[in-house]
XYZ file of C-alpha atoms in Angstrom:
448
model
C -200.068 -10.523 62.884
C -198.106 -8.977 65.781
C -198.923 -5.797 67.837
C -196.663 -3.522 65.798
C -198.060 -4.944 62.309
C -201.623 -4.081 63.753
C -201.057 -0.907 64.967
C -199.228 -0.077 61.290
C -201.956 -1.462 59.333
C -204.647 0.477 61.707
C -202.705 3.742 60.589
C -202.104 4.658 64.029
C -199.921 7.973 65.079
C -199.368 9.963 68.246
C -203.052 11.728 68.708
C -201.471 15.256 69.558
C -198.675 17.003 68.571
C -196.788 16.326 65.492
C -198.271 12.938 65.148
C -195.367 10.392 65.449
C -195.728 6.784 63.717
C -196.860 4.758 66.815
C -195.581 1.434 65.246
C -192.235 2.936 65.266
C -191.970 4.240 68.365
C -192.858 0.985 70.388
C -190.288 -0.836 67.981
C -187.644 -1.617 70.657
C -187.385 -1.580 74.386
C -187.283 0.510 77.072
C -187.328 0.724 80.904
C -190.261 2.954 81.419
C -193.777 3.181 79.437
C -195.141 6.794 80.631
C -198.945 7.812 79.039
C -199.719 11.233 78.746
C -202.961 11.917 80.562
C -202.285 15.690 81.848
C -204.172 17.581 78.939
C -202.360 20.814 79.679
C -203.171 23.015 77.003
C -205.828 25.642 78.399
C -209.882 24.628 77.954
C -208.906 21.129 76.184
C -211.240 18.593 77.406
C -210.712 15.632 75.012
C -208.161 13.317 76.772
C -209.961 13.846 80.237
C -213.290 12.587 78.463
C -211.390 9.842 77.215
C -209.862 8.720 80.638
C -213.557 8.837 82.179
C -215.452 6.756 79.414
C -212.454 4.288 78.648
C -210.602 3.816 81.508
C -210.513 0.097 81.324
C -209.555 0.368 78.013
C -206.676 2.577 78.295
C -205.548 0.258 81.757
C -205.552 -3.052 79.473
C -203.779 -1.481 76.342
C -200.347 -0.042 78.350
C -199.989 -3.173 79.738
C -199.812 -4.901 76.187
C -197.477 -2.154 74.846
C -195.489 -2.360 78.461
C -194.705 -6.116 77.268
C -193.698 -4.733 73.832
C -191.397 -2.540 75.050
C -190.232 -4.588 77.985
C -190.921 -2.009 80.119
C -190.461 -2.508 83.903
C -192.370 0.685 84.894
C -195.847 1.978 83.591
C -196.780 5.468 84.742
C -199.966 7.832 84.013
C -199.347 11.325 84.298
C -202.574 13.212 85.277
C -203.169 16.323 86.682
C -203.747 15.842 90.721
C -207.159 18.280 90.452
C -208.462 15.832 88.046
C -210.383 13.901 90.366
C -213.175 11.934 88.258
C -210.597 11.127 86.031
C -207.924 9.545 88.283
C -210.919 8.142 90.208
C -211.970 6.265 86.889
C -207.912 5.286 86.400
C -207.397 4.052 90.141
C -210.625 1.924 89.806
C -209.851 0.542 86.088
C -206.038 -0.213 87.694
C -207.919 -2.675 90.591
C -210.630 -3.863 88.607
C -207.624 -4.755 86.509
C -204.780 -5.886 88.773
C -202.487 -3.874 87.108
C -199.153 -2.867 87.779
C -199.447 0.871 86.300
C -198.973 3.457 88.743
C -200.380 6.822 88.641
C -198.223 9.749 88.910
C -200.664 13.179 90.337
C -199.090 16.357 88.918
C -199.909 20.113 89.724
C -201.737 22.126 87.660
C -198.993 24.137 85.552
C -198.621 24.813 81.550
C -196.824 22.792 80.018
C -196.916 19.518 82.145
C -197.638 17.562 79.159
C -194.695 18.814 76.839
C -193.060 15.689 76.604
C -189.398 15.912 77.730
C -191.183 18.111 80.708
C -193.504 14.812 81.645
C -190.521 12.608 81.534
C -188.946 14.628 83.978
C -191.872 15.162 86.047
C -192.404 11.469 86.099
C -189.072 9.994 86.020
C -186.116 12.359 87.155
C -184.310 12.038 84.811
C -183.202 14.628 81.868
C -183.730 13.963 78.067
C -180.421 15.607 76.681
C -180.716 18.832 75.104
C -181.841 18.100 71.149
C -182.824 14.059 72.322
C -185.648 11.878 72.871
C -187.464 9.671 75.685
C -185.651 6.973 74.507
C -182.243 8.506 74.740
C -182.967 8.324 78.569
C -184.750 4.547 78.621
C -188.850 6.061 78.394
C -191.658 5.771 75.685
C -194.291 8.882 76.285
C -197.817 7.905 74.219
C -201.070 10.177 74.636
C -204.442 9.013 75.977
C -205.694 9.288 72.662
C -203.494 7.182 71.042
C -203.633 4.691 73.528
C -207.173 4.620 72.442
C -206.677 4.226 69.043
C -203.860 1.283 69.212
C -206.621 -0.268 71.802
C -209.197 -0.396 68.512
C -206.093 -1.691 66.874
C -205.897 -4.453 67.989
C -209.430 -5.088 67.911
C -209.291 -4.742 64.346
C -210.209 -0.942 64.072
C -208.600 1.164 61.564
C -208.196 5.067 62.371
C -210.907 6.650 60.968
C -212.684 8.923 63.613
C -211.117 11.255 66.144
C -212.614 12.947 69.238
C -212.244 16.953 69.170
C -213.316 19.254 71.618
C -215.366 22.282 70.120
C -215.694 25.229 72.337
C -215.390 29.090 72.459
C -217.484 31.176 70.602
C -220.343 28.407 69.382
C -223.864 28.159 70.984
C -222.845 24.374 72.556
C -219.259 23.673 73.914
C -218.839 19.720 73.402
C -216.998 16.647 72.399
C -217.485 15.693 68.905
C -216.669 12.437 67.270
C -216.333 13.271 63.529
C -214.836 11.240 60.576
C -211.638 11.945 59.471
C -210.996 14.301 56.537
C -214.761 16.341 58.020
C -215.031 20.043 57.673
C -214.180 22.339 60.269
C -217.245 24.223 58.889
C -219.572 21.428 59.224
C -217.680 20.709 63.121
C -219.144 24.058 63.834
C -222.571 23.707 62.690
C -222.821 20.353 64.631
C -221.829 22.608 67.959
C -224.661 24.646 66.826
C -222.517 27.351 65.040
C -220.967 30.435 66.103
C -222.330 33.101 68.533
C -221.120 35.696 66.753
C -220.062 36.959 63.271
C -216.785 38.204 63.065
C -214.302 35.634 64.437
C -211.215 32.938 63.565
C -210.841 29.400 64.761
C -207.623 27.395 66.253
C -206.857 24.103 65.686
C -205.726 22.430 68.258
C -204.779 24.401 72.216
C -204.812 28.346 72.583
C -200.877 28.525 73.257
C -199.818 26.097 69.841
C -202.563 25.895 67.851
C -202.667 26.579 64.328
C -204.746 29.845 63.165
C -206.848 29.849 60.718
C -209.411 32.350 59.541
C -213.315 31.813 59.225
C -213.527 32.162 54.935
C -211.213 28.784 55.494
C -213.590 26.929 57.692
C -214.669 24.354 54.600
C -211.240 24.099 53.624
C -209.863 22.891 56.953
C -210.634 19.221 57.756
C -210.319 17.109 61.238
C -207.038 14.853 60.773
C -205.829 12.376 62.936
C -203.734 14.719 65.338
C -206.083 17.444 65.494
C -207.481 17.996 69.057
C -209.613 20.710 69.445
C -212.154 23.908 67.439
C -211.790 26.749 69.171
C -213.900 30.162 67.764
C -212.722 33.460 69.421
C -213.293 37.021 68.470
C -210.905 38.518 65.282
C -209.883 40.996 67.804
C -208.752 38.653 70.653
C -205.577 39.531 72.190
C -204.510 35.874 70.707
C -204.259 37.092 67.282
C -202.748 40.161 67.719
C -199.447 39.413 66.316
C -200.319 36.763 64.152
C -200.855 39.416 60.841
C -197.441 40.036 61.594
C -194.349 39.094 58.837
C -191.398 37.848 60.296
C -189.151 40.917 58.851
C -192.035 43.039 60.808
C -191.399 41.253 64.498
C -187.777 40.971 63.865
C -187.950 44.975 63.506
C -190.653 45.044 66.453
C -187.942 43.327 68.640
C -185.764 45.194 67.327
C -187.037 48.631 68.568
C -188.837 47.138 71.538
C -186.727 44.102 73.102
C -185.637 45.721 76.500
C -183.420 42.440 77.098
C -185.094 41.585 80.562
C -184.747 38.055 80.171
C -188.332 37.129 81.252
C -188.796 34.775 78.133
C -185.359 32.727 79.559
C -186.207 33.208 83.126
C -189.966 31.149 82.662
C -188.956 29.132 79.564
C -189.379 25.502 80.722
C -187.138 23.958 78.512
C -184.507 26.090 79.992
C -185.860 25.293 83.268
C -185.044 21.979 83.169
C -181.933 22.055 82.455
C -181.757 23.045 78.323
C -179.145 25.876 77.066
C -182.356 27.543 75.089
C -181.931 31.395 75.508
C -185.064 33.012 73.991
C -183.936 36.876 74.615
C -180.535 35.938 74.018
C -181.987 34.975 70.058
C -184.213 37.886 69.986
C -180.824 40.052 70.633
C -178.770 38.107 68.265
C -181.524 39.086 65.441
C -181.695 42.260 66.742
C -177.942 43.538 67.098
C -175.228 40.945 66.370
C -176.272 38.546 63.746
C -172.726 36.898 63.545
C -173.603 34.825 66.245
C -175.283 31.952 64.373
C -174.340 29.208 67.096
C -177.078 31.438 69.439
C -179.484 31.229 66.868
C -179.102 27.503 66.895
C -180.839 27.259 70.530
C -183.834 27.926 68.544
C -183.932 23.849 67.661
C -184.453 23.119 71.401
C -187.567 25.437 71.535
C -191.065 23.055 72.095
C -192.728 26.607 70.963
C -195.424 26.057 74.148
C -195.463 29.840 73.768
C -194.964 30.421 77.307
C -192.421 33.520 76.552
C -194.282 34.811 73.794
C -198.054 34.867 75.701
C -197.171 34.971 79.064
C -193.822 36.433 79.593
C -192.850 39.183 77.474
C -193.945 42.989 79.105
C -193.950 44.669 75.135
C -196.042 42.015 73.776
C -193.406 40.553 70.867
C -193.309 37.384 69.271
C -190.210 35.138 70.713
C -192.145 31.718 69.837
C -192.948 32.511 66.181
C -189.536 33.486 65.593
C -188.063 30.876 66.947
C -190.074 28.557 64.943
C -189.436 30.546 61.825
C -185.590 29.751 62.655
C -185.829 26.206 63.247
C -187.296 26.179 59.785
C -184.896 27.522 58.080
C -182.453 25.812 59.875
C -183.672 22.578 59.363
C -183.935 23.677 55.515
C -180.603 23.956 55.579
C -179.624 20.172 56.820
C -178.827 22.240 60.606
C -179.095 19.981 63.742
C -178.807 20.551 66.940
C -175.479 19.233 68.322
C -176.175 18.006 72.213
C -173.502 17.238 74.131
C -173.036 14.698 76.938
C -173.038 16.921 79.661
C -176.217 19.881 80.318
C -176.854 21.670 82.790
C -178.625 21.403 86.082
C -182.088 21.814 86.095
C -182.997 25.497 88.024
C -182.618 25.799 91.484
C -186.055 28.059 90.797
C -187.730 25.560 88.620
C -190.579 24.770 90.897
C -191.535 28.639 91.773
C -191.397 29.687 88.560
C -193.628 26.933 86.437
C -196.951 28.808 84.984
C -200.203 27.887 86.930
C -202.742 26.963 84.316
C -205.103 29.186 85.991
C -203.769 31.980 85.949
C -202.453 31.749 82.184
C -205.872 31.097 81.688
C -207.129 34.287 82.935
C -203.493 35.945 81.080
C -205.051 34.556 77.586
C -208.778 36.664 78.814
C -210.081 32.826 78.379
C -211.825 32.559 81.736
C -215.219 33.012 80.052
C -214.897 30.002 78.258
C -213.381 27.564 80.307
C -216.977 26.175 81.451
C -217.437 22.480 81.903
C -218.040 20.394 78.477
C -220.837 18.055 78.532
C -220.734 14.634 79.371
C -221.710 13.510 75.916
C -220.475 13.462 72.743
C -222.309 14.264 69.565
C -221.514 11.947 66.734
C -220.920 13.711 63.363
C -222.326 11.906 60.535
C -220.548 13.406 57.420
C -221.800 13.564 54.023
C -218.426 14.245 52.363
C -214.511 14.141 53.235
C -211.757 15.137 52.018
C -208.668 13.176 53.698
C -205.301 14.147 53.678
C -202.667 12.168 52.224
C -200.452 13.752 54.383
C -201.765 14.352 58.546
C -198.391 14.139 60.645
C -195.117 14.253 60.744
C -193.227 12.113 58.236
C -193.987 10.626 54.892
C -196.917 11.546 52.279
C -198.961 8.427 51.842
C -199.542 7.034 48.209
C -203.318 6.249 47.295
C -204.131 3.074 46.372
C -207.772 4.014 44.688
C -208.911 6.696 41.788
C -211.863 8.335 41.444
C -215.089 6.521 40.886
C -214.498 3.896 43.560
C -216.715 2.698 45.893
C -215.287 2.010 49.346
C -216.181 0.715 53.068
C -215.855 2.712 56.114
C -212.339 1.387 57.262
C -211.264 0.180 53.747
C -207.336 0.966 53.069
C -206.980 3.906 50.381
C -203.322 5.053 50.828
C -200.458 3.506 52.231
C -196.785 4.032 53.011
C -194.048 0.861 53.711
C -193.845 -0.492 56.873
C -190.618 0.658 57.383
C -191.576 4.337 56.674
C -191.933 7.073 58.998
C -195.642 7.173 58.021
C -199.043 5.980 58.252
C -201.514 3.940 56.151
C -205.073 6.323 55.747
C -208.664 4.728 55.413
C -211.470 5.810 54.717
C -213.471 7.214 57.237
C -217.116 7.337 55.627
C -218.810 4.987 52.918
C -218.815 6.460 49.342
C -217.346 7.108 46.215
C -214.466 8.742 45.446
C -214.656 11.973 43.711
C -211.200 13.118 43.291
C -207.124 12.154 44.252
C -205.166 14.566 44.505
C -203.053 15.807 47.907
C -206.625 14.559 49.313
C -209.120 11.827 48.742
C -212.364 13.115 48.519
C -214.943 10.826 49.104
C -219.298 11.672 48.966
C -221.579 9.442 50.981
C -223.802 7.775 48.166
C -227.495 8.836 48.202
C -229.448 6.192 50.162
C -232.520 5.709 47.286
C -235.403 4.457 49.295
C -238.118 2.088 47.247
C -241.957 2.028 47.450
């Protein structure tokens, strides 16, 4: 069995974000291997814990995929202020002999947006609407890294690291099964400090939100990075009750057109004919231009203009995600064209310091240091999703009143699917199939 047939059968995906097919992506070549390492969502902690407890692991796993893809270069991005982690990194590299180099960036939001890293890294501009490999580069996470480095040892998917923090009585790194309760995440962090609050999955600035009655509903998947409890009232959530009809009128009656949304978008920034307050005008005023609302499909929706830029407080992010929905409903993409435009002379001055959107979010309180160790989350029950990433649903291949292994194979897609096979993540019998597998840890009967 090759490398791409192990990390397919291992159910592997990109750890963050929308959770690419990792056996598709390193299917061809490229010049340049780059690994996300920055972290740069606010108070995340997961990928730095990572680098510092499997360093050598990480080192010896790029290389392999570096000969996959025929890569020539192999770069880390990591934050320069990092210092235990790149300390771990430069000693795994010599330990190693390895050829990976590591490339120290500042401390700005969003360094680890992807087309942003490969520009950081490499110079070189992903065309408006493209990929990495439109421009010769492969960009993986840390975490999933991790996960093809169990891969190949054999090691199906089944567990995922997630930082916990916020409002709970112990900030930490848990490692919980797959398809475990955000409900049960929280009681393992030694539950919330307070009573009235909501929870978002994944980083402050593009998490998902989700409400506290839905904390048993709400499982840990395969891309899902991080718990975070805040307060119902935090300044966060203020416009998420909003409908899109009521921030379209907001913007509407609000929108003073001053551009700050453009002026600090990065996507723009480097280069990317994405417009935010030209959109929120088209909605507002002159609907007829559609090919404006079009720029929407460039937008990364890091939320930079929507909780950091804009002076009335209105939603440019949501909107423009709600667009790109209903674009993409309607078969729309994004035309690029062969020649963009320069990146902005005033790039460099005006990227966000992480501290200071930090202390723009009211975070600062909880931004203290995680713990060293992890706490191991021994689930009674899961519920798995058939469906965890971008791409295809997965088909399960058991029924209820199974008995399977930690690890065993219970839904699968073809190898040539933009998917990923799913295994179970405790021991147990299956309850129920249905967009979930739902499997109870059997009862461990002790004799006399």
């Amino acid at each position: 069995m090759n490398i791409l047939e192990k990390i397919f059968q291992a159910g592997v995906v990109g750890a963050g974000g929308a959770g690419f097919p990792t056996h598709i992506k390193f299917n061809g070549a490229a010049e340049y291997l780059l690994v996300n390492g920055v972290e740069c969502e606010p108070l995340l902690e997961t990928d730095k814990f990572l680098i510092r407890h499997k360093s050598h692991e990480i080192i010896k796993t790029v290389e392999i995929l570096a000969q996959q893809l025929q890569a020539k270069k192999i770069v880390v991005g990591i934050k320069k202020k990092n210092t235990r982690e790149v300390k771990a990194l430069e000693q795994a590299i010599e330990a190693l002999n390895s050829r990976v180099v590591l490339h120290l960036t500042e401390n700005f939001y969003p360094a680890g947006d992807e087309q942003i890293l490969v520009y950081e890294l490499t110079n070189r501009q992903i065309p408006p609407g493209g990929i990495p490999k439109d421009v010769g580069v492969v960009v993986c996470n840390v975490g999933t890294v991790v996960n093809v480095y169990e891969a190949l040892n054999e090691k199906s998917v089944t567990d995922k690291f997630v930082t916990i923090l916020g409002e709970v009585k112990n900030s930490t790194i848990l490692y919980a099964p797959i398809g475990t309760s955000i409900g049960e995440c929280v009681e393992m962090a030694g539950g919330a400090t307070i009573e009235d609050y909501n929870i978002i999955l994944g980083g402050p600035m593009m998490g998902r939100i989700i409400e506290k009655d839905q904390l048993n509903k709400e499982v840990v998947t395969k891309t899902t990075g991080a718990v975070i409890l805040l307060p119902q009232n935090h300044s966060i959530f203020k416009n998420k009750q909003l409908s899109l009809t009521q921030m379209i009128n907001r913007s509407r009656s609000a929108c003073i057109q001053c551009s700050l949304c453009t002026d600090v978008c990065p996507r723009n920034l480097i280069g990317h004919p994405l417009r935010p307050h030209r959109i929120m005008r088209t909605l507002s005023t002159d609907r007829q231009q559609y090919e404006v609302l079009t720029e929407a499909l460039l937008c990364c929706e890091c939320g930079v203009c929507e909780l950091y830029a804009c002076p009335m407080g209105l939603s440019p992010r949501t909107i423009n995600g709600e667009i790109k929905n209903l674009l993409r409903k309607e078969g729309v993409k994004y035309l690029s064209i062969p020649s963009q435009n320069k990146v902005h002379e005033m790039r460099e001055y005006r990227k966000v310091p992480a501290e200071r959107l930090i202390a723009r979010l009211d975070l600062s309180q909880y931004s203290a240091t995680i713990k060293e160790d992890y706490i191991c989350v021994e689930a009674k029950s899961v519920k798995i999703p058939l469906k965890q990433h971008i791409g295809k649903t997965a088909a399960s291949i058991v029924k209820a009143g199974d008995v399977v292994e930690k690890g065993q194979l219970i839904a699968k897609v073809r190898e040539e699917d933009l998917g990923a096979n799913i295994h179970a993540s405790i021991q147990g019998v299956i309850k129920e199939v249905s967009d979930c597998i739902w499997i109870a840890a059997e009862e461990k009967v002790v004799t006399q």
